[in-house]
């Protein structure tokens, strides 16, 4: 079945460590996105990519980095520079064009100890 | 500027009651798209419906219905005869892009409305 997978579902890290969240899609979508969701909050865009080897900063990119070497994959690295990384992270993908809905993965809950 | 407002932060209803979730948007563009997504407790957002700015027909899908009114910039969502499985956070979203993006036209999500259906 087509869809988006994120791993791991739960992630714990110590302060000062970098951690990478995985996102893979088999929907043949060009566009992929990373969002952050804090408790009781909406979605905030971290990074997005419209095509392989290209990505752009969203609203809250500081302390995060991404890569888009393959169409199917858009991993997110949470660096030690991110001051408050504990949150729920959602990856999404869509076809090109604003008329396309986004398909979301199950999310990764990151907790910094 | 684009903006999506969902004034209802939390709503609680008793099972079988009808409930309407409000969504008000702001945009300067004449061509835009509106979406509703559902986020159940598991966390994964699920797409429910898309509407383009030229189609003001209301839509019904089972117990779900949507009322789009450009005159009031609203795209409200009604659940009829609510069930416990409807308990979730519901997000309204706006996109101003159409066709192939030459630059990213951001999708703006509202803050969400948390719906609790009590048995």
mmCIF file of C-alpha atoms in Angstrom, chain A residues 4 9 31 33 35 37 40-43 45 48 50 56 59 88 90 94-107 109, chain B residues 9 33 35 37 39 41-47 50 89 91 95-107 109-112:
data_model
loop_
_atom_site.group_PDB
_atom_site.id
_atom_site.type_symbol
_atom_site.label_atom_id
_atom_site.label_comp_id
_atom_site.label_asym_id
_atom_site.label_seq_id
_atom_site.Cartn_x
_atom_site.Cartn_y
_atom_site.Cartn_z
ATOM 1 C CA UNK A 4 4.390 7.603 4.303
ATOM 2 C CA UNK A 9 7.657 6.468 16.587
ATOM 3 C CA UNK A 31 6.919 17.651 -2.605
ATOM 4 C CA UNK A 33 7.411 18.639 4.224
ATOM 5 C CA UNK A 35 6.127 20.050 10.547
ATOM 6 C CA UNK A 37 3.515 20.218 16.581
ATOM 7 C CA UNK A 40 -2.345 21.887 21.997
ATOM 8 C CA UNK A 41 -0.813 23.728 19.067
ATOM 9 C CA UNK A 42 -1.218 23.703 15.317
ATOM 10 C CA UNK A 43 1.385 22.732 12.754
ATOM 11 C CA UNK A 45 6.513 24.267 8.959
ATOM 12 C CA UNK A 48 9.968 21.693 2.645
ATOM 13 C CA UNK A 50 9.587 20.544 -3.979
ATOM 14 C CA UNK A 56 13.744 25.487 1.499
ATOM 15 C CA UNK A 59 8.929 29.196 9.478
ATOM 16 C CA UNK A 88 5.795 15.817 17.845
ATOM 17 C CA UNK A 90 5.117 15.130 11.275
ATOM 18 C CA UNK A 94 1.974 15.947 -1.853
ATOM 19 C CA UNK A 95 1.833 16.327 -5.584
ATOM 20 C CA UNK A 96 2.992 19.591 -7.109
ATOM 21 C CA UNK A 97 0.492 22.429 -6.943
ATOM 22 C CA UNK A 98 -1.534 24.018 -4.179
ATOM 23 C CA UNK A 99 -4.625 22.077 -5.129
ATOM 24 C CA UNK A 100 -3.115 18.863 -3.827
ATOM 25 C CA UNK A 101 -3.809 17.619 -0.359
ATOM 26 C CA UNK A 102 -0.938 16.551 1.847
ATOM 27 C CA UNK A 103 -0.515 12.990 3.009
ATOM 28 C CA UNK A 104 0.928 12.637 6.485
ATOM 29 C CA UNK A 105 3.031 10.040 8.209
ATOM 30 C CA UNK A 106 2.259 8.712 11.696
ATOM 31 C CA UNK A 107 4.710 11.120 13.333
ATOM 32 C CA UNK A 109 7.512 11.993 19.228
ATOM 33 C CA UNK B 9 -10.298 25.583 20.768
ATOM 34 C CA UNK B 33 -7.987 25.931 -1.932
ATOM 35 C CA UNK B 35 -8.920 21.733 3.234
ATOM 36 C CA UNK B 37 -7.896 17.362 8.095
ATOM 37 C CA UNK B 39 -5.977 14.202 13.638
ATOM 38 C CA UNK B 41 -5.312 10.487 19.078
ATOM 39 C CA UNK B 42 -2.848 8.331 17.148
ATOM 40 C CA UNK B 43 -1.401 11.544 15.707
ATOM 41 C CA UNK B 44 -1.511 11.017 11.944
ATOM 42 C CA UNK B 45 -3.429 13.704 10.060
ATOM 43 C CA UNK B 46 -6.016 12.399 7.637
ATOM 44 C CA UNK B 47 -7.298 14.418 4.692
ATOM 45 C CA UNK B 50 -10.685 19.914 -0.510
ATOM 46 C CA UNK B 89 -8.420 17.460 16.514
ATOM 47 C CA UNK B 91 -7.606 21.359 11.222
ATOM 48 C CA UNK B 95 -3.487 27.170 0.055
ATOM 49 C CA UNK B 96 -3.309 30.010 -2.432
ATOM 50 C CA UNK B 97 -1.401 28.118 -5.112
ATOM 51 C CA UNK B 98 -2.795 26.486 -8.180
ATOM 52 C CA UNK B 99 -1.165 24.513 -10.936
ATOM 53 C CA UNK B 100 2.483 23.703 -10.810
ATOM 54 C CA UNK B 101 4.295 25.648 -8.187
ATOM 55 C CA UNK B 102 7.186 27.677 -9.439
ATOM 56 C CA UNK B 103 7.796 28.772 -5.913
ATOM 57 C CA UNK B 104 6.402 27.365 -2.769
ATOM 58 C CA UNK B 105 3.014 28.686 -1.820
ATOM 59 C CA UNK B 106 2.671 27.730 1.754
ATOM 60 C CA UNK B 107 -0.276 25.833 3.132
ATOM 61 C CA UNK B 109 -3.064 25.484 8.885
ATOM 62 C CA UNK B 110 -5.461 26.811 11.469
ATOM 63 C CA UNK B 111 -4.751 26.126 15.156
ATOM 64 C CA UNK B 112 -7.189 23.234 15.240
#
